[in-house]
Coordinates of N, CA and C and ligand atoms in Angstrom, one line a residue:
M294 N 11.0 -13.3 3.5 CA 10.8 -11.9 3.9 C 9.5 -11.7 4.6
A295 N 9.2 -10.9 5.7 CA 8.1 -10.7 6.4 C 6.9 -10.3 5.6
L296 N 5.7 -10.4 5.6 CA 4.8 -9.9 4.9 C 4.4 -8.3 5.5
R297 N 4.2 -7.6 4.4 CA 4.2 -5.9 4.8 C 2.8 -5.5 5.0
V298 N 2.4 -5.3 6.2 CA 0.9 -5.2 6.6 C 0.8 -3.6 6.6
T299 N -0.3 -2.9 6.0 CA -0.7 -1.6 6.5 C -2.0 -1.7 7.4
V300 N -2.1 -1.2 8.5 CA -3.4 -1.1 9.2 C -4.0 0.1 9.2
W301 N -5.1 0.1 8.5 CA -5.7 1.4 8.1 C -6.8 1.6 9.1
N302 N -7.1 2.8 9.8 CA -8.1 3.1 10.6 C -8.6 4.4 10.3
E303 N -9.9 4.6 10.3 CA -10.6 5.9 10.4 C -10.1 6.8 11.4
A304 N -10.2 6.1 12.5 CA -9.5 6.9 13.8 C -10.3 8.3 14.2
R305 N -11.5 8.2 14.1 CA -12.5 9.3 14.3 C -13.1 9.3 15.7
H306 N -13.8 8.0 16.0 CA -14.1 7.6 17.3 C -13.3 7.9 18.4
E307 N -11.9 7.8 18.2 CA -10.8 7.8 19.2 C -10.6 9.5 19.7
K308 N -10.9 10.1 18.3 CA -10.7 11.4 18.7 C -11.8 12.2 19.4
T309 N -13.1 11.8 19.3 CA -14.1 12.5 19.5 C -14.9 11.8 20.8
N310 N -14.7 10.5 21.2 CA -15.7 10.0 22.2 C -14.7 9.4 23.4
P311 N -15.0 9.9 24.4 CA -14.2 9.7 25.7 C -14.3 8.2 25.9
A312 N -15.4 7.5 25.7 CA -15.5 6.0 26.2 C -14.5 5.2 25.1
V313 N -14.2 5.7 23.9 CA -13.5 4.9 23.0 C -11.8 5.3 23.4
Q314 N -11.9 6.6 23.7 CA -10.3 7.2 24.1 C -10.0 6.3 25.3
K315 N -10.8 5.9 26.2 CA -10.4 5.1 27.4 C -9.8 3.8 27.0
V316 N -10.4 3.2 26.0 CA -10.1 1.8 25.5 C -9.0 1.7 24.7
Y317 N -9.1 2.8 23.8 CA -7.9 2.8 22.8 C -7.1 4.2 22.7
P318 N -6.4 4.7 23.8 CA -6.0 5.9 23.7 C -5.1 6.4 22.6
N319 N -4.4 5.5 22.0 CA -3.8 5.6 20.7 C -4.3 5.1 19.4
G320 N -5.6 5.0 19.6 CA -6.3 4.4 18.3 C -6.2 2.9 18.2
M321 N -7.3 2.3 17.7 CA -7.4 0.9 17.6 C -6.3 0.5 16.5
H322 N -5.7 1.1 15.6 CA -4.9 0.8 14.7 C -3.6 0.5 15.3
T323 N -3.2 1.1 16.6 CA -1.9 0.9 16.8 C -1.9 -0.2 18.0
V324 N -3.0 -0.7 18.5 CA -3.4 -2.1 19.3 C -3.0 -3.1 18.1
I325 N -3.8 -3.1 17.0 CA -3.6 -4.1 16.0 C -2.2 -4.2 15.5
A326 N -1.9 -3.1 15.3 CA -0.5 -3.1 14.5 C 0.8 -3.7 15.4
Q327 N 0.5 -3.3 16.7 CA 1.6 -3.9 17.8 C 1.4 -5.4 18.0
A328 N 0.2 -5.9 17.9 CA 0.0 -7.3 17.9 C 0.5 -8.1 16.7
L329 N 0.5 -7.4 15.3 CA 1.0 -8.0 14.4 C 2.5 -7.9 14.3
T330 N 3.1 -7.0 14.8 CA 4.6 -6.9 14.8 C 5.1 -7.8 15.7
E331 N 4.3 -7.8 16.8 CA 4.9 -9.2 17.7 C 4.8 -10.5 17.3
Q332 N 3.7 -10.7 16.1 CA 3.6 -12.0 15.4 C 4.6 -12.0 14.1
G333 N 5.5 -11.1 14.0 CA 6.6 -11.1 13.1 C 6.5 -10.5 11.7
F334 N 5.1 -9.7 11.7 CA 5.0 -9.0 10.5 C 5.8 -7.6 10.5
D335 N 6.1 -7.3 9.2 CA 6.5 -6.0 8.9 C 5.2 -5.0 8.9
T336 N 4.9 -4.1 9.9 CA 3.6 -3.4 10.1 C 3.7 -2.0 10.3
R337 N 2.8 -1.2 9.4 CA 2.7 0.1 9.6 C 1.1 0.6 9.7
T338 N 1.0 1.7 9.9 CA -0.4 2.2 10.2 C -0.7 3.2 9.2
A339 N -1.9 3.6 8.7 CA -2.5 4.8 8.1 C -3.9 4.9 8.5
T340 N -4.3 6.4 8.4 CA -5.5 6.8 9.0 C -6.1 7.9 8.0
L341 N -7.4 7.9 8.0 CA -8.3 8.8 7.2 C -7.8 10.3 7.0
D342 N -7.4 10.6 8.0 CA -7.0 12.3 8.0 C -5.7 12.6 7.5
E343 N -4.8 11.5 7.0 CA -3.5 11.9 6.6 C -3.8 12.2 5.2
P344 N -2.9 12.7 4.6 CA -3.1 13.2 3.1 C -3.3 11.8 2.3
E345 N -4.2 11.5 1.3 CA -4.5 10.4 0.6 C -4.9 9.5 1.6
H346 N -5.4 9.9 2.6 CA -5.7 8.8 3.8 C -4.7 7.8 4.1
G347 N -3.3 8.5 4.0 CA -2.4 7.4 4.2 C -2.1 6.4 3.1
L348 N -2.7 6.3 2.0 CA -2.8 5.1 1.2 C -2.4 5.7 -0.3
T349 N -1.1 6.1 -0.2 CA -0.6 6.6 -1.4 C -0.4 5.4 -2.3
E350 N 0.0 5.9 -3.6 CA 0.6 4.7 -4.7 C 1.7 3.9 -4.0
D351 N 2.7 4.6 -3.6 CA 3.9 4.0 -3.0 C 3.6 3.0 -1.7
V352 N 2.7 3.3 -1.0 CA 2.3 2.7 0.3 C 1.6 1.5 0.1
L353 N 0.5 1.7 -1.1 CA -0.2 0.4 -1.4 C 0.9 -0.6 -2.2
A354 N 1.7 0.1 -3.2 CA 2.6 -0.8 -3.8 C 3.6 -1.5 -2.9
S355 N 3.5 -1.3 -2.0 CA 4.8 -1.9 -1.0 C 3.6 -2.6 0.3
T356 N 2.5 -2.8 0.2 CA 1.7 -3.5 1.0 C 1.3 -4.7 0.6
D357 N 1.5 -5.9 1.2 CA 1.0 -7.2 0.9 C -0.4 -7.4 1.7
V358 N -0.6 -6.7 2.6 CA -2.1 -6.8 3.1 C -2.4 -5.7 3.7
L359 N -3.7 -5.2 3.5 CA -4.2 -4.1 4.1 C -5.4 -4.5 5.0
I360 N -5.3 -4.0 6.2 CA -6.6 -4.1 7.0 C -7.2 -2.9 7.5
W361 N -8.7 -3.0 7.4 CA -9.5 -1.9 7.1 C -10.6 -1.8 8.4
W362 N -10.4 -0.8 9.1 CA -11.3 -0.6 10.1 C -12.1 0.8 9.9
G363 N -13.3 0.9 9.5 CA -14.0 2.1 9.4 C -15.4 2.2 10.0
H364 N -16.1 3.3 10.1 CA -17.5 3.3 10.8 C -18.3 4.5 10.5
M365 N -17.8 5.6 11.1 CA -18.7 6.8 11.1 C -18.3 7.7 9.8
A366 N -17.4 7.4 9.2 CA -16.7 8.3 8.2 C -16.5 7.6 6.8
H367 N -17.2 6.6 6.5 CA -16.9 5.7 5.3 C -17.1 6.7 4.0
G368 N -18.1 7.7 4.2 CA -18.3 8.7 3.2 C -17.2 9.6 2.7
D369 N -16.4 9.8 3.9 CA -15.3 10.6 3.5 C -14.4 10.1 3.0
V370 N -14.2 8.8 2.6 CA -13.2 8.1 1.8 C -13.3 8.4 0.3
Q371 N -12.2 8.9 -0.3 CA -12.4 9.6 -1.5 C -12.4 8.5 -2.5
D372 N -13.3 8.7 -3.8 CA -13.4 7.9 -4.8 C -12.0 7.4 -5.3
A373 N -11.0 8.3 -5.5 CA -9.7 8.0 -6.1 C -9.2 7.0 -5.3
I374 N -9.1 7.0 -3.9 CA -8.5 6.0 -3.1 C -9.3 4.6 -3.1
V375 N -10.6 4.7 -3.1 CA -11.4 3.3 -3.0 C -10.8 2.8 -4.3
D376 N -10.9 3.3 -5.6 CA -10.5 2.6 -6.6 C -9.1 2.1 -6.8
R377 N -8.3 2.9 -6.1 CA -6.9 2.4 -6.0 C -6.7 1.1 -5.2
V378 N -7.3 1.2 -4.1 CA -7.2 0.1 -3.3 C -8.0 -1.2 -4.0
H379 N -9.0 -0.8 -4.6 CA -9.8 -1.8 -5.5 C -8.7 -2.6 -6.6
K380 N -8.1 -1.7 -7.3 CA -7.1 -2.1 -8.2 C -6.0 -3.1 -7.6
R381 N -5.6 -2.6 -6.5 CA -4.6 -3.4 -5.9 C -5.1 -4.7 -5.3
V382 N -6.4 -4.8 -4.9 CA -6.9 -6.1 -4.5 C -6.9 -7.0 -5.6
L383 N -7.4 -6.6 -6.7 CA -7.5 -7.5 -7.8 C -6.0 -7.8 -8.5
E384 N -5.2 -7.0 -8.3 CA -3.7 -7.3 -8.5 C -3.2 -8.6 -7.7
G385 N -3.6 -8.6 -6.5 CA -3.3 -9.5 -5.5 C -2.9 -9.2 -4.0
M386 N -3.0 -8.0 -3.7 CA -3.2 -7.3 -2.4 C -4.0 -8.1 -1.4
G387 N -3.7 -8.6 -0.3 CA -4.7 -9.2 0.5 C -5.5 -8.1 1.3
L388 N -6.8 -8.3 1.5 CA -7.5 -7.2 2.4 C -8.1 -7.9 3.5
V389 N -8.1 -7.7 4.6 CA -8.9 -8.0 5.7 C -9.6 -6.8 6.3
V390 N -11.2 -6.9 6.3 CA -12.1 -6.0 6.5 C -12.6 -6.3 8.0
L391 N -12.7 -5.5 9.0 CA -13.0 -5.6 10.1 C -14.3 -5.0 10.7
H392 N -15.0 -5.8 11.6 CA -16.3 -5.3 12.2 C -17.1 -4.2 11.0
S393 N -17.1 -3.0 11.6 CA -18.1 -1.9 10.9 C -17.8 -1.6 9.4
G394 N -16.4 -2.3 9.0 CA -15.8 -2.0 7.7 C -16.9 -2.7 6.7
H395 N -17.8 -3.5 7.3 CA -18.9 -4.3 6.2 C -19.5 -3.4 5.2
F396 N -19.6 -1.9 5.9 CA -20.2 -0.9 5.0 C -19.3 0.0 4.4
S397 N -18.1 -0.2 4.6 CA -16.9 0.6 3.9 C -17.2 0.4 2.4
R398 N -16.9 1.7 1.7 CA -17.0 1.7 0.4 C -16.2 0.7 -0.4
I399 N -15.0 0.4 0.1 CA -14.4 -0.6 -0.8 C -14.9 -2.0 -0.5
F400 N -15.3 -2.4 0.5 CA -16.1 -3.8 0.6 C -17.4 -3.8 0.0
K401 N -18.1 -2.8 0.1 CA -19.4 -3.0 -0.7 C -19.1 -3.0 -2.3
K402 N -18.0 -2.5 -2.7 CA -17.5 -2.3 -4.0 C -17.1 -3.7 -4.5
L403 N -16.4 -4.4 -3.6 CA -15.8 -5.8 -3.8 C -16.9 -6.9 -3.9
M404 N -18.1 -6.7 -2.9 CA -18.9 -7.5 -2.8 C -20.2 -7.3 -3.8
G405 N -20.6 -6.2 -4.1 CA -21.6 -5.6 -5.2 C -23.0 -5.9 -4.2
T406 N -23.1 -6.0 -3.1 CA -24.3 -6.2 -2.4 C -24.5 -5.0 -1.6
S407 N -25.6 -4.8 -0.6 CA -25.7 -3.8 0.1 C -24.9 -3.9 1.7
C408 N -24.4 -5.2 1.8 CA -23.7 -5.5 3.0 C -24.4 -5.1 4.4
D409 N -25.6 -5.0 4.4 CA -26.5 -4.5 5.5 C -26.8 -6.1 6.2
L410 N -26.8 -5.4 7.6 CA -27.3 -6.6 8.7 C -28.1 -6.0 9.8
K411 N -28.4 -6.9 10.8 CA -29.0 -6.2 12.0 C -27.9 -6.0 13.3
W412 N -28.1 -4.8 14.0 CA -27.1 -4.7 15.1 C -27.9 -4.3 16.4
R413 N -27.0 -4.2 17.5 CA -27.7 -3.8 18.8 C -26.5 -3.7 19.7
E414 N -26.6 -2.7 20.2 CA -25.4 -2.4 21.4 C -26.0 -2.6 22.7
A415 N -25.7 -3.6 23.5 CA -26.3 -3.9 24.5 C -25.6 -4.9 25.4
D416 N -24.2 -4.7 25.3 CA -23.4 -5.8 26.1 C -23.7 -7.1 26.0
D417 N -24.1 -7.8 24.8 CA -24.3 -9.1 24.4 C -22.9 -9.7 24.5
N418 N -22.9 -11.0 25.3 CA -21.7 -11.9 25.1 C -21.7 -12.4 23.8
E419 N -20.7 -12.8 23.2 CA -20.4 -13.5 21.7 C -19.7 -14.7 21.9
R420 N -20.1 -15.8 21.1 CA -19.1 -17.0 20.9 C -19.1 -17.1 19.3
I421 N -17.8 -17.1 19.0 CA -17.5 -17.1 17.8 C -17.0 -18.6 17.4
W422 N -17.8 -19.2 16.7 CA -17.6 -20.8 16.6 C -16.7 -21.1 15.2
V423 N -15.6 -21.8 15.4 CA -15.1 -22.4 14.3 C -15.9 -23.1 13.5
V424 N -16.3 -23.2 12.2 CA -17.0 -24.1 11.5 C -16.4 -24.5 10.5
N425 N -15.1 -24.1 10.3 CA -14.2 -24.5 9.2 C -12.8 -24.8 9.7
P426 N -12.7 -26.1 10.4 CA -11.5 -26.3 11.4 C -10.3 -26.5 10.5
T427 N -10.3 -26.9 9.3 CA -9.1 -27.2 8.3 C -8.7 -25.8 7.8
H428 N -9.3 -24.7 7.8 CA -8.7 -23.5 7.2 C -7.8 -22.7 8.0
P429 N -6.8 -22.5 7.1 CA -5.6 -21.7 7.7 C -5.8 -20.8 8.8
I430 N -7.0 -19.9 8.5 CA -7.5 -19.0 9.5 C -7.7 -19.2 10.8
A431 N -8.1 -20.8 10.7 CA -8.8 -21.1 12.2 C -7.4 -21.9 12.9
E432 N -6.2 -21.6 12.2 CA -5.0 -22.3 13.0 C -4.9 -22.2 14.3
G433 N -4.6 -23.2 15.2 CA -4.2 -22.7 16.4 C -5.2 -22.2 17.5
L434 N -6.4 -22.1 17.2 CA -7.6 -21.8 17.9 C -8.3 -23.0 18.5
G435 N -9.1 -22.9 19.7 CA -9.9 -23.6 20.2 C -11.4 -23.8 19.2
E436 N -12.2 -24.5 19.9 CA -13.6 -24.5 19.2 C -14.1 -23.4 19.1
C437 N -14.1 -22.4 19.9 CA -14.9 -21.2 19.8 C -13.9 -20.1 20.6
I438 N -14.1 -18.8 20.1 CA -13.7 -17.9 20.9 C -14.9 -17.1 21.7
E439 N -14.5 -16.7 23.1 CA -15.7 -16.2 23.7 C -15.3 -14.7 24.1
L440 N -16.1 -13.7 23.9 CA -16.2 -12.5 24.0 C -17.1 -11.9 25.0
E441 N -16.6 -11.4 26.2 CA -17.6 -11.1 27.3 C -18.8 -10.1 26.9
Y442 N -18.3 -9.1 26.2 CA -18.9 -8.0 25.8 C -18.9 -7.6 24.3
E443 N -19.8 -7.5 23.7 CA -19.7 -7.0 22.1 C -20.8 -6.5 21.4
E444 N -20.9 -5.7 20.5 CA -21.9 -5.2 19.9 C -22.6 -6.6 19.1
M445 N -24.0 -6.6 19.0 CA -24.5 -7.7 18.1 C -24.5 -7.4 16.8
Y446 N -24.2 -8.3 15.7 CA -24.4 -8.2 14.5 C -25.3 -9.6 14.4
G447 N -26.5 -9.4 13.5 CA -27.2 -10.4 13.0 C -27.6 -10.7 11.9
E448 N -27.9 -12.1 11.4 CA -28.4 -12.3 10.0 C -29.8 -11.7 9.7
H449 N -30.2 -11.4 8.6 CA -29.5 -11.7 7.6 C -28.4 -10.5 7.0
F450 N -27.3 -11.1 6.8 CA -26.0 -10.4 6.3 C -26.0 -10.4 4.9
D451 N -26.3 -9.1 4.4 CA -26.5 -9.3 2.6 C -25.1 -9.1 1.9
I452 N -24.6 -10.2 1.9 CA -23.2 -10.4 1.2 C -23.4 -11.8 0.2
P453 N -22.6 -11.7 -0.8 CA -22.7 -12.9 -1.5 C -22.1 -14.1 -0.7
A454 N -22.7 -15.4 -1.0 CA -22.0 -16.5 -0.3 C -20.7 -16.4 -0.2
P455 N -20.1 -16.7 1.0 CA -18.7 -16.5 0.9 C -18.1 -17.8 0.2
D456 N -16.9 -17.5 -0.3 CA -16.2 -18.8 -1.1 C -16.0 -19.7 0.1
S457 N -15.4 -19.3 1.4 CA -15.2 -20.3 2.4 C -15.7 -19.4 3.6
L458 N -16.5 -20.2 4.7 CA -17.0 -19.6 5.6 C -16.2 -20.2 6.9
V459 N -15.4 -19.3 7.8 CA -14.6 -19.9 8.7 C -15.3 -19.8 10.1
F460 N -15.9 -18.8 10.4 CA -16.8 -18.4 11.8 C -18.0 -18.3 11.8
V461 N -18.9 -18.7 12.6 CA -20.2 -18.3 12.8 C -20.3 -18.1 14.2
S462 N -20.9 -16.7 14.6 CA -20.9 -16.1 16.1 C -22.6 -16.3 16.3
W463 N -22.5 -16.6 17.6 CA -23.7 -16.7 18.6 C -23.7 -15.7 19.5
F464 N -24.9 -15.0 19.6 CA -25.1 -13.7 20.7 C -26.1 -14.3 21.7
K465 N -25.9 -13.5 22.8 CA -26.9 -13.9 24.1 C -28.3 -13.6 23.7
G466 N -28.6 -12.7 22.9 CA -29.9 -12.4 22.6 C -30.6 -12.9 21.5
G467 N -29.9 -14.3 21.0 CA -30.5 -15.3 20.2 C -30.1 -15.1 18.9
E468 N -29.4 -14.1 18.3 CA -29.0 -14.0 16.9 C -27.7 -14.7 16.5
V469 N -27.7 -15.1 15.2 CA -26.2 -15.9 14.8 C -26.0 -14.8 13.5
F470 N -24.6 -15.2 13.2 CA -24.0 -14.2 12.0 C -22.8 -14.9 11.5
R471 N -22.8 -14.9 10.3 CA -21.5 -15.2 9.4 C -20.3 -14.3 9.9
S472 N -19.4 -14.8 10.8 CA -18.6 -13.6 11.4 C -17.0 -13.5 10.6
G473 N -16.9 -14.8 9.8 CA -15.5 -15.2 9.1 C -15.6 -15.3 7.7
C474 N -15.4 -14.5 6.8 CA -16.0 -14.7 5.4 C -14.9 -14.7 4.5
C475 N -14.4 -15.6 3.6 CA -13.4 -15.5 2.8 C -13.9 -15.3 1.4
Y476 N -13.2 -14.5 0.6 CA -13.6 -14.3 -0.7 C -12.3 -14.1 -1.6
E477 N -12.4 -14.5 -2.9 CA -11.3 -14.2 -3.8 C -11.8 -13.4 -4.9
R478 N -11.1 -12.3 -5.3 CA -11.5 -11.3 -6.2 C -10.2 -11.1 -7.1
G479 N -10.4 -11.5 -8.3 CA -9.3 -11.3 -9.3 C -8.1 -12.2 -8.6
R480 N -7.0 -11.7 -8.5 CA -5.9 -12.4 -7.7 C -5.8 -12.2 -6.0
G481 N -6.7 -11.1 -5.7 CA -6.6 -10.7 -4.4 C -7.6 -11.7 -3.5
K482 N -7.1 -11.9 -2.3 CA -7.9 -12.5 -1.3 C -8.5 -11.6 -0.2
I483 N -9.8 -11.8 0.3 CA -10.2 -10.9 1.2 C -10.9 -11.6 2.2
F484 N -10.7 -11.2 3.4 CA -11.4 -11.8 4.7 C -12.0 -10.7 5.4
Y485 N -13.4 -11.1 5.7 CA -14.2 -10.3 6.6 C -14.4 -10.8 8.1
F486 N -14.0 -10.0 9.0 CA -14.0 -10.6 10.3 C -14.7 -9.6 11.3
R487 N -15.7 -10.2 12.0 CA -16.8 -9.5 12.6 C -16.7 -8.6 13.9
P488 N -15.9 -9.1 14.6 CA -15.8 -8.4 16.2 C -14.8 -7.4 16.1
G489 N -15.0 -6.3 17.2 CA -14.1 -5.1 17.2 C -15.1 -3.8 17.2
H490 N -16.1 -3.8 17.9 CA -16.9 -2.6 18.3 C -16.0 -1.7 19.2
E491 N -16.1 -0.3 18.7 CA -14.8 0.6 19.3 C -15.0 0.7 20.8
T492 N -16.0 0.4 21.5 CA -16.2 0.7 22.9 C -15.8 -0.6 23.7
Y493 N -15.3 -1.6 23.2 CA -14.9 -3.0 23.7 C -13.4 -3.1 23.6
P494 N -12.8 -3.7 24.5 CA -11.5 -3.9 24.2 C -11.1 -5.2 23.3
T495 N -11.9 -5.4 22.4 CA -11.7 -6.9 21.5 C -10.3 -6.7 21.0
Y496 N -9.8 -5.9 20.5 CA -8.8 -6.2 19.9 C -7.4 -6.3 20.7
Y497 N -7.6 -6.3 21.9 CA -6.7 -6.9 23.1 C -6.5 -8.1 23.1
N498 N -7.6 -8.9 22.7 CA -7.8 -10.3 22.8 C -6.9 -11.1 22.2
K499 N -6.2 -11.9 22.8 CA -5.1 -12.7 22.0 C -5.7 -13.6 21.0
E500 N -6.9 -14.3 21.1 CA -7.3 -15.2 20.2 C -7.9 -14.2 18.9
V501 N -8.5 -13.2 19.1 CA -8.8 -12.1 18.1 C -7.4 -11.8 17.3
Q502 N -6.6 -11.4 18.3 CA -5.3 -11.2 17.4 C -4.6 -12.2 16.6
K503 N -4.9 -13.4 17.2 CA -4.3 -14.7 16.2 C -5.1 -14.8 15.2
V504 N -6.4 -14.5 15.0 CA -7.2 -14.7 13.8 C -6.6 -13.6 13.1
I505 N -6.5 -12.5 13.1 CA -6.0 -11.3 12.4 C -4.7 -11.8 11.8
G506 N -3.7 -12.1 12.9 CA -2.5 -12.7 12.2 C -2.6 -13.8 11.2
N507 N -3.5 -14.8 11.5 CA -3.7 -15.9 10.4 C -4.3 -15.3 9.3
A508 N -5.2 -14.3 9.4 CA -5.8 -13.8 8.0 C -4.7 -12.9 7.1
V509 N -3.7 -12.5 7.7 CA -2.8 -11.7 7.1 C -2.0 -12.8 6.3
K510 N -1.6 -13.9 7.1 CA -0.8 -15.1 6.3 C -1.8 -15.5 5.0
W511 N -3.1 -15.7 5.3 CA -3.9 -16.3 4.3 C -4.1 -15.1 3.2
T512 N -4.4 -14.0 3.2 CA -4.6 -13.4 2.4 C -3.3 -12.5 1.7
G513 N -2.3 -12.7 2.3 CA -1.1 -12.2 1.8 C -0.1 -13.3 1.0
A514 N -0.7 -14.6 1.2 CA 0.0 -15.7 0.5 C 0.0 -15.2 -1.1
P515 N 1.0 -15.6 -1.8 CA 1.1 -15.4 -3.2 C 0.0 -16.2 -4.0
A516 N -0.5 -15.5 -4.7 CA -1.7 -15.9 -5.5 C -1.7 -16.2 -7.2
G517 N -1.3 -17.5 -7.3 CA -1.0 -18.1 -8.5 C -0.3 -17.4 -9.6
V518 N -0.7 -17.4 -10.7 CA 0.3 -17.0 -12.0 C -0.2 -15.2 -12.4
N519 N 0.6 -14.7 -13.2 CA 0.5 -13.3 -13.7 C -0.5 -13.6 -14.5
L520 N -1.7 -12.8 -14.6 CA -2.8 -12.9 -15.8 C -2.7 -11.6 -16.6
T521 N -3.0 -12.1 -18.0 CA -3.0 -11.1 -18.9 C -4.3 -11.1 -19.7
Y522 N -5.0 -10.0 -20.2 CA -6.3 -10.0 -20.7 C -6.2 -9.3 -22.2
G523 N -7.4 -9.5 -22.9 CA -7.3 -8.9 -24.2 C -7.1 -9.7 -25.4
N524 N -7.3 -9.1 -26.5 CA -7.5 -9.7 -27.8 C -6.1 -10.7 -28.1
R525 N -6.2 -11.8 -28.8 CA -5.1 -12.4 -28.8 C -5.1 -13.4 -30.1
K526 N -3.9 -13.4 -30.9 CA -3.9 -14.4 -31.9 C -4.0 -15.9 -31.3
P527 N -4.1 -16.8 -32.3 CA -4.0 -18.2 -31.9 C -2.6 -18.7 -31.4
I528 N -2.5 -19.5 -30.1 CA -1.2 -20.0 -29.7 C -0.7 -20.8 -30.8
Q529 N -1.7 -21.9 -31.2 CA -1.3 -22.9 -32.1 C -1.7 -22.8 -33.5
K530 N -0.7 -23.0 -34.4 CA -1.1 -22.7 -36.0 C -2.1 -23.9 -36.3
S531 N -2.9 -23.7 -37.0 CA -3.8 -24.7 -37.5 C -3.3 -25.4 -38.6
G532 N -3.4 -26.8 -38.9 CA -3.1 -27.5 -40.0 C -1.7 -28.0 -39.7
Ligands
LIG602 ZN1 -19.7 -1.4 16.2

């Protein structure tokens, strides 16, 4: 059965900024969802301004991987929805956090750090180097992905050391950044992927689309046994 993916987008820049409307007339989520549908995933979208941000109990219960793009309205995401997504991640739902989602409430809650970084909007070019060639998220890629124009994100990136680091980015201005970071939390797998500033056509890039698809496969893979917790009698009788 195809993995069930929900692409969540705040979708506010697209409504208010003509420069973003020009690049993503129907929203970033539709471009990402289309690319994932073409890769064979069972894909749907959800946005901030829908009831319950489009992330009802039913939607999350039938989502194997949630993709998250947010920026200007992180503070508008309700506590109850953050807690609901957090619970599903610990239960085993995959989570792929894109670009400015580094400051989303769900990512900060899962990381436990400020998730702060350096940034600059100045048309830097970016090279995203594969530093872990055996990782499934790097499957089918070359040595590096080149993006002609992107926003710069620079170290230090205040995250816990990734369980696995797949990509490191270099920018024209001289900065570097850990741009592909894997985490495991409970039964859930999380992947943070850096590129995707709203004024650049990054999500039309085939290699970027490939990475997001690979990340869906990796974060959506069944994760181990069903876990139970709490007080317990001994399994083995003594004597
Ligand atoms: Zn940005």
